[in-house]
């Protein structure tokens, strides 16, 4: 008979996870009953609620059945990182959905937005609880500053991809370079995260930390070019159309511009911190 851990459900973190799963499910159902909207932002919001609900429920099941203790990676690190990611996703969704898809008489849409904000608060509370570790207990990669920065890099890239449309860059090699920057940096950040949490970094013939430093420098430089090129080539002959309504293609170009700037800042911070960590702290 499989052992179960009832305490995982009734302790504060377990209660918050149960509440978060219920709230994200409610937001998803409320919006689903309204009907689909042909917008990548609507799809992002629905994906975010579904993603958070599914993985929160999975975490609850794995901890209740004690399977989590048998997994080959740092479980506490994973759950802390997921709570951070879920709080970011819920915060973004709580801003995007009411901005573009609610009105004064859209009661279910307003309700979904309110519940989504509460979900964000619950996930943020879980982050606070899980970050309050006993003195001397080490945190894993994903819940450390380098791991948090890597998650932010992939999160902002996802928002960029949500706003991109082929017609925005298909006719310009300069803008295609920007899309290549977003894609390559996203892929390599994901690979770094997976290799680290999978504890595969020691199999590299050279120092993985120094390899990450080189990647961070290149990514920051690449994002520097994208930060200059994207707005320069996107807006040089394009003003906001008078017919542009609540959300149009021009607004998406603006969003990509701001997300590019934010990700450039994150990659720069990641570069500075990784250089300090590898070349200065390690020799003290």
Tab-separated table of C-alpha atoms in Angstrom:
chain	number	residue	atom	x	y	z
A	1	UNK	CA	0.000	0.000	0.000
A	2	UNK	CA	1.321	3.400	-1.006
A	3	UNK	CA	2.052	5.647	1.988
A	4	UNK	CA	0.337	9.023	2.058
A	5	UNK	CA	1.240	12.264	3.775
A	6	UNK	CA	-1.914	14.057	4.935
A	7	UNK	CA	0.201	16.711	6.627
A	8	UNK	CA	1.294	18.012	3.185
A	9	UNK	CA	-2.283	19.164	2.585
A	10	UNK	CA	-3.057	20.729	5.963
A	11	UNK	CA	0.179	22.629	6.580
A	12	UNK	CA	0.170	26.335	5.541
A	13	UNK	CA	1.966	25.775	2.217
A	14	UNK	CA	-0.345	22.883	1.346
A	15	UNK	CA	-3.435	24.964	2.108
A	16	UNK	CA	-2.125	27.807	-0.058
A	17	UNK	CA	-1.428	25.420	-2.930
A	18	UNK	CA	-4.921	23.942	-2.677
A	19	UNK	CA	-6.405	27.429	-2.697
A	20	UNK	CA	-4.247	28.439	-5.684
A	21	UNK	CA	-5.369	25.391	-7.661
A	22	UNK	CA	-9.027	26.187	-6.965
A	23	UNK	CA	-8.652	29.876	-7.866
A	24	UNK	CA	-6.791	29.304	-11.142
A	25	UNK	CA	-9.376	26.684	-12.105
A	26	UNK	CA	-12.182	29.171	-11.394
A	27	UNK	CA	-10.527	31.844	-13.563
A	28	UNK	CA	-10.070	29.358	-16.385
A	29	UNK	CA	-13.665	28.161	-16.227
A	30	UNK	CA	-15.127	31.683	-16.040
A	31	UNK	CA	-13.256	32.781	-19.159
A	32	UNK	CA	-13.939	29.489	-20.972
A	33	UNK	CA	-17.691	29.913	-20.478
A	34	UNK	CA	-17.533	33.320	-22.177
A	35	UNK	CA	-16.099	31.760	-25.322
A	36	UNK	CA	-12.811	31.947	-27.211
A	37	UNK	CA	-11.319	35.199	-28.489
A	38	UNK	CA	-8.971	35.127	-31.523
A	39	UNK	CA	-6.077	36.800	-29.724
A	40	UNK	CA	-2.664	35.514	-28.606
A	41	UNK	CA	-3.133	37.408	-25.333
A	42	UNK	CA	-6.369	35.535	-24.633
A	43	UNK	CA	-4.553	32.270	-25.391
A	44	UNK	CA	-1.691	33.295	-23.066
A	45	UNK	CA	-4.109	34.008	-20.224
A	46	UNK	CA	-5.890	30.683	-20.664
A	47	UNK	CA	-2.583	28.826	-20.897
A	48	UNK	CA	-1.290	30.547	-17.747
A	49	UNK	CA	-4.314	29.575	-15.644
A	50	UNK	CA	-4.310	26.021	-17.016
A	51	UNK	CA	-0.540	25.662	-16.513
A	52	UNK	CA	-0.672	26.926	-12.926
A	53	UNK	CA	-3.669	24.743	-12.064
A	54	UNK	CA	-2.180	21.582	-13.572
A	55	UNK	CA	1.252	21.847	-11.952
A	56	UNK	CA	-0.129	22.984	-8.594
A	57	UNK	CA	-2.442	19.962	-8.571
A	58	UNK	CA	0.450	17.726	-9.643
A	59	UNK	CA	2.621	19.043	-6.792
A	60	UNK	CA	-0.177	18.385	-4.302
A	61	UNK	CA	-0.641	14.819	-5.563
A	62	UNK	CA	3.086	14.028	-5.581
A	63	UNK	CA	3.522	15.322	-2.038
A	64	UNK	CA	0.380	13.601	-0.753
A	65	UNK	CA	1.535	10.261	-2.190
A	66	UNK	CA	5.160	10.891	-1.016
A	67	UNK	CA	6.394	10.290	-4.588
A	68	UNK	CA	8.080	13.698	-4.417
A	69	UNK	CA	10.687	12.324	-1.997
A	70	UNK	CA	11.773	9.750	-4.601
A	71	UNK	CA	12.329	12.152	-7.499
A	72	UNK	CA	15.953	12.630	-8.716
A	73	UNK	CA	16.070	16.414	-8.247
A	74	UNK	CA	15.721	18.955	-5.459
A	75	UNK	CA	11.980	18.969	-4.825
A	76	UNK	CA	11.907	22.040	-2.559
A	77	UNK	CA	13.899	23.971	-5.130
A	78	UNK	CA	11.439	22.978	-7.867
A	79	UNK	CA	8.327	23.903	-5.888
A	80	UNK	CA	9.791	27.259	-4.832
A	81	UNK	CA	10.742	28.027	-8.425
A	82	UNK	CA	7.308	27.019	-9.656
A	83	UNK	CA	5.610	29.284	-7.111
A	84	UNK	CA	7.760	32.193	-8.333
A	85	UNK	CA	6.948	31.421	-11.962
A	86	UNK	CA	3.244	30.990	-11.219
A	87	UNK	CA	3.115	34.294	-9.361
A	88	UNK	CA	4.730	36.023	-12.366
A	89	UNK	CA	2.334	34.381	-14.795
A	90	UNK	CA	-0.728	35.222	-12.696
A	91	UNK	CA	0.431	38.804	-12.259
A	92	UNK	CA	0.925	39.216	-16.025
A	93	UNK	CA	-2.420	37.575	-16.733
A	94	UNK	CA	-4.170	39.715	-14.131
A	95	UNK	CA	-2.918	42.806	-15.952
A	96	UNK	CA	-3.368	41.619	-19.550
A	97	UNK	CA	-6.831	40.082	-19.338
A	98	UNK	CA	-8.752	42.973	-17.731
A	99	UNK	CA	-6.872	45.468	-19.920
A	100	UNK	CA	-7.936	43.893	-23.205
A	101	UNK	CA	-10.978	41.700	-22.546
A	102	UNK	CA	-13.237	43.259	-19.895
A	103	UNK	CA	-15.914	45.941	-19.940
A	104	UNK	CA	-18.300	47.480	-17.432
A	105	UNK	CA	-20.986	44.850	-18.098
A	106	UNK	CA	-18.636	41.858	-18.560
A	107	UNK	CA	-19.331	40.274	-15.189
A	108	UNK	CA	-17.643	36.915	-15.749
A	109	UNK	CA	-14.563	38.563	-17.239
A	110	UNK	CA	-14.351	40.926	-14.253
A	111	UNK	CA	-14.808	38.007	-11.887
A	112	UNK	CA	-12.027	36.040	-13.607
A	113	UNK	CA	-9.724	39.053	-13.335
A	114	UNK	CA	-10.414	39.504	-9.621
A	115	UNK	CA	-9.887	35.805	-8.926
A	116	UNK	CA	-6.656	35.914	-10.942
A	117	UNK	CA	-5.339	38.730	-8.749
A	118	UNK	CA	-6.182	36.676	-5.665
A	119	UNK	CA	-4.305	33.735	-7.249
A	120	UNK	CA	-1.279	35.966	-7.670
A	121	UNK	CA	-1.479	36.919	-3.996
A	122	UNK	CA	-1.683	33.273	-2.941
A	123	UNK	CA	1.311	32.247	-5.055
A	124	UNK	CA	3.280	35.244	-3.782
A	125	UNK	CA	2.433	34.162	-0.237
A	126	UNK	CA	3.693	30.673	-1.002
A	127	UNK	CA	6.958	32.154	-2.257
A	128	UNK	CA	7.357	34.046	1.012
A	129	UNK	CA	6.668	30.912	3.074
A	130	UNK	CA	9.008	28.678	1.084
A	131	UNK	CA	11.786	31.274	1.047
A	132	UNK	CA	11.760	31.463	4.864
A	133	UNK	CA	14.133	28.538	5.224
A	134	UNK	CA	15.773	27.572	8.516
A	135	UNK	CA	19.231	29.010	9.050
A	136	UNK	CA	21.877	26.895	7.319
A	137	UNK	CA	19.507	25.228	4.868
A	138	UNK	CA	20.805	25.709	1.333
A	139	UNK	CA	18.489	26.732	-1.459
A	140	UNK	CA	18.771	25.144	-4.886
A	141	UNK	CA	19.593	26.777	-8.194
A	142	UNK	CA	16.080	27.838	-9.191
A	143	UNK	CA	15.397	29.570	-5.890
A	144	UNK	CA	18.781	31.349	-5.926
A	145	UNK	CA	19.393	34.686	-7.639
A	146	UNK	CA	20.945	33.183	-10.822
A	147	UNK	CA	18.017	30.787	-11.128
A	148	UNK	CA	15.460	33.549	-10.573
A	149	UNK	CA	17.146	35.682	-13.244
A	150	UNK	CA	17.099	32.754	-15.675
A	151	UNK	CA	13.360	32.273	-15.061
A	152	UNK	CA	12.757	35.988	-15.630
A	153	UNK	CA	14.655	35.787	-18.922
A	154	UNK	CA	12.466	32.960	-20.183
A	155	UNK	CA	9.296	34.598	-18.834
A	156	UNK	CA	9.899	37.898	-20.643
A	157	UNK	CA	10.784	35.942	-23.797
A	158	UNK	CA	7.408	34.166	-23.598
A	159	UNK	CA	5.647	37.542	-23.439
A	160	UNK	CA	7.641	38.645	-26.490
A	161	UNK	CA	6.653	35.514	-28.416
A	162	UNK	CA	3.014	36.091	-27.479
A	163	UNK	CA	3.149	39.546	-29.074
A	164	UNK	CA	5.051	38.571	-32.217
A	165	UNK	CA	3.288	38.088	-35.520
A	166	UNK	CA	4.969	36.937	-38.710
A	167	UNK	CA	3.869	40.009	-40.636
A	168	UNK	CA	5.751	42.248	-38.218
A	169	UNK	CA	9.205	40.966	-39.175
A	170	UNK	CA	8.917	38.809	-42.307
A	171	UNK	CA	9.918	41.645	-44.644
A	172	UNK	CA	12.911	42.911	-42.682
A	173	UNK	CA	16.183	41.067	-42.133
A	174	UNK	CA	16.978	43.407	-39.216
A	175	UNK	CA	13.768	42.474	-37.394
A	176	UNK	CA	14.362	38.806	-38.229
A	177	UNK	CA	17.691	39.122	-36.421
A	178	UNK	CA	15.794	40.365	-33.346
A	179	UNK	CA	13.479	37.351	-33.493
A	180	UNK	CA	16.545	35.102	-33.779
A	181	UNK	CA	17.994	36.784	-30.672
A	182	UNK	CA	14.768	36.194	-28.715
A	183	UNK	CA	14.602	32.554	-29.828
A	184	UNK	CA	18.261	31.604	-29.312
A	185	UNK	CA	18.520	33.229	-25.890
A	186	UNK	CA	15.269	31.597	-24.799
A	187	UNK	CA	16.430	28.139	-25.914
A	188	UNK	CA	19.845	28.404	-24.256
A	189	UNK	CA	18.343	29.724	-21.004
A	190	UNK	CA	15.970	26.750	-20.906
A	191	UNK	CA	18.881	24.365	-21.585
A	192	UNK	CA	20.917	25.906	-18.749
A	193	UNK	CA	17.986	25.550	-16.349
A	194	UNK	CA	17.391	21.904	-17.323
A	195	UNK	CA	21.077	20.958	-17.117
A	196	UNK	CA	21.405	22.577	-13.694
A	197	UNK	CA	18.320	21.093	-12.060
A	198	UNK	CA	19.169	17.739	-13.675
A	199	UNK	CA	22.612	17.931	-12.031
A	200	UNK	CA	24.331	17.324	-15.379
A	201	UNK	CA	26.722	20.278	-15.245
A	202	UNK	CA	29.588	18.193	-13.850
A	203	UNK	CA	29.707	16.117	-17.045
A	204	UNK	CA	31.053	19.054	-19.060
A	205	UNK	CA	34.798	18.900	-19.858
A	206	UNK	CA	35.166	22.614	-19.046
A	207	UNK	CA	33.836	24.727	-16.197
A	208	UNK	CA	30.072	25.030	-16.674
A	209	UNK	CA	29.950	28.207	-14.584
A	210	UNK	CA	32.473	29.919	-16.874
A	211	UNK	CA	30.550	28.681	-19.898
A	212	UNK	CA	27.411	30.294	-18.470
A	213	UNK	CA	29.334	33.553	-17.958
A	214	UNK	CA	30.341	33.543	-21.649
A	215	UNK	CA	26.746	32.842	-22.661
A	216	UNK	CA	25.402	35.629	-20.428
A	217	UNK	CA	27.834	38.132	-21.967
A	218	UNK	CA	26.861	37.099	-25.505
A	219	UNK	CA	23.148	37.174	-24.658
A	220	UNK	CA	23.430	40.646	-23.140
A	221	UNK	CA	25.254	41.885	-26.240
A	222	UNK	CA	22.684	40.289	-28.533
A	223	UNK	CA	19.836	41.852	-26.583
A	224	UNK	CA	21.633	45.195	-26.806
A	225	UNK	CA	21.418	44.996	-30.600
A	226	UNK	CA	17.766	43.913	-30.448
A	227	UNK	CA	16.940	46.747	-28.046
A	228	UNK	CA	18.242	49.228	-30.631
A	229	UNK	CA	17.150	47.531	-33.847
A	230	UNK	CA	13.594	46.513	-32.958
A	231	UNK	CA	12.156	49.995	-32.221
A	232	UNK	CA	14.328	51.597	-34.919
A	233	UNK	CA	12.993	49.394	-37.716
A	234	UNK	CA	9.499	48.856	-36.291
A	235	UNK	CA	8.550	52.508	-35.844
A	236	UNK	CA	10.716	54.413	-38.346
A	237	UNK	CA	7.831	54.779	-40.814
A	238	UNK	CA	4.917	53.810	-38.634
A	239	UNK	CA	2.892	55.990	-36.306
A	240	UNK	CA	-0.003	54.675	-34.290
A	241	UNK	CA	-2.939	54.486	-36.734
A	242	UNK	CA	-5.977	56.610	-35.956
A	243	UNK	CA	-8.100	53.507	-36.529
A	244	UNK	CA	-6.115	51.523	-33.956
A	245	UNK	CA	-8.609	50.425	-31.312
A	246	UNK	CA	-8.163	48.891	-27.887
A	247	UNK	CA	-5.469	46.529	-29.160
A	248	UNK	CA	-3.826	46.543	-32.570
A	249	UNK	CA	-0.589	45.419	-34.197
A	250	UNK	CA	1.127	48.709	-33.379
A	251	UNK	CA	0.491	48.177	-29.661
A	252	UNK	CA	2.088	44.741	-29.911
A	253	UNK	CA	5.217	46.327	-31.367
A	254	UNK	CA	5.366	48.607	-28.324
A	255	UNK	CA	4.973	45.657	-25.966
A	256	UNK	CA	7.798	43.757	-27.693
A	257	UNK	CA	9.981	46.872	-27.358
A	258	UNK	CA	9.408	47.153	-23.611
A	259	UNK	CA	9.859	43.421	-23.021
A	260	UNK	CA	13.136	43.602	-24.960
A	261	UNK	CA	14.347	46.409	-22.702
A	262	UNK	CA	13.298	44.523	-19.562
A	263	UNK	CA	15.056	41.355	-20.724
A	264	UNK	CA	18.188	43.314	-21.620
A	265	UNK	CA	18.251	44.611	-18.033
A	266	UNK	CA	17.798	41.092	-16.645
A	267	UNK	CA	20.537	39.636	-18.856
A	268	UNK	CA	22.869	42.474	-17.857
A	269	UNK	CA	22.225	41.834	-14.157
A	270	UNK	CA	22.716	38.111	-14.736
A	271	UNK	CA	26.023	38.796	-16.481
A	272	UNK	CA	27.338	41.080	-13.748
A	273	UNK	CA	26.300	38.701	-10.961
A	274	UNK	CA	27.704	35.600	-12.682
A	275	UNK	CA	31.060	37.325	-13.315
A	276	UNK	CA	31.221	38.372	-9.665
A	277	UNK	CA	30.237	34.882	-8.510
A	278	UNK	CA	32.721	32.983	-10.716
A	279	UNK	CA	35.761	35.250	-10.884
A	280	UNK	CA	35.672	37.065	-7.559
A	281	UNK	CA	33.676	35.210	-4.892
A	282	UNK	CA	35.175	31.826	-5.772
A	283	UNK	CA	38.719	33.111	-5.172
A	284	UNK	CA	38.075	34.748	-1.823
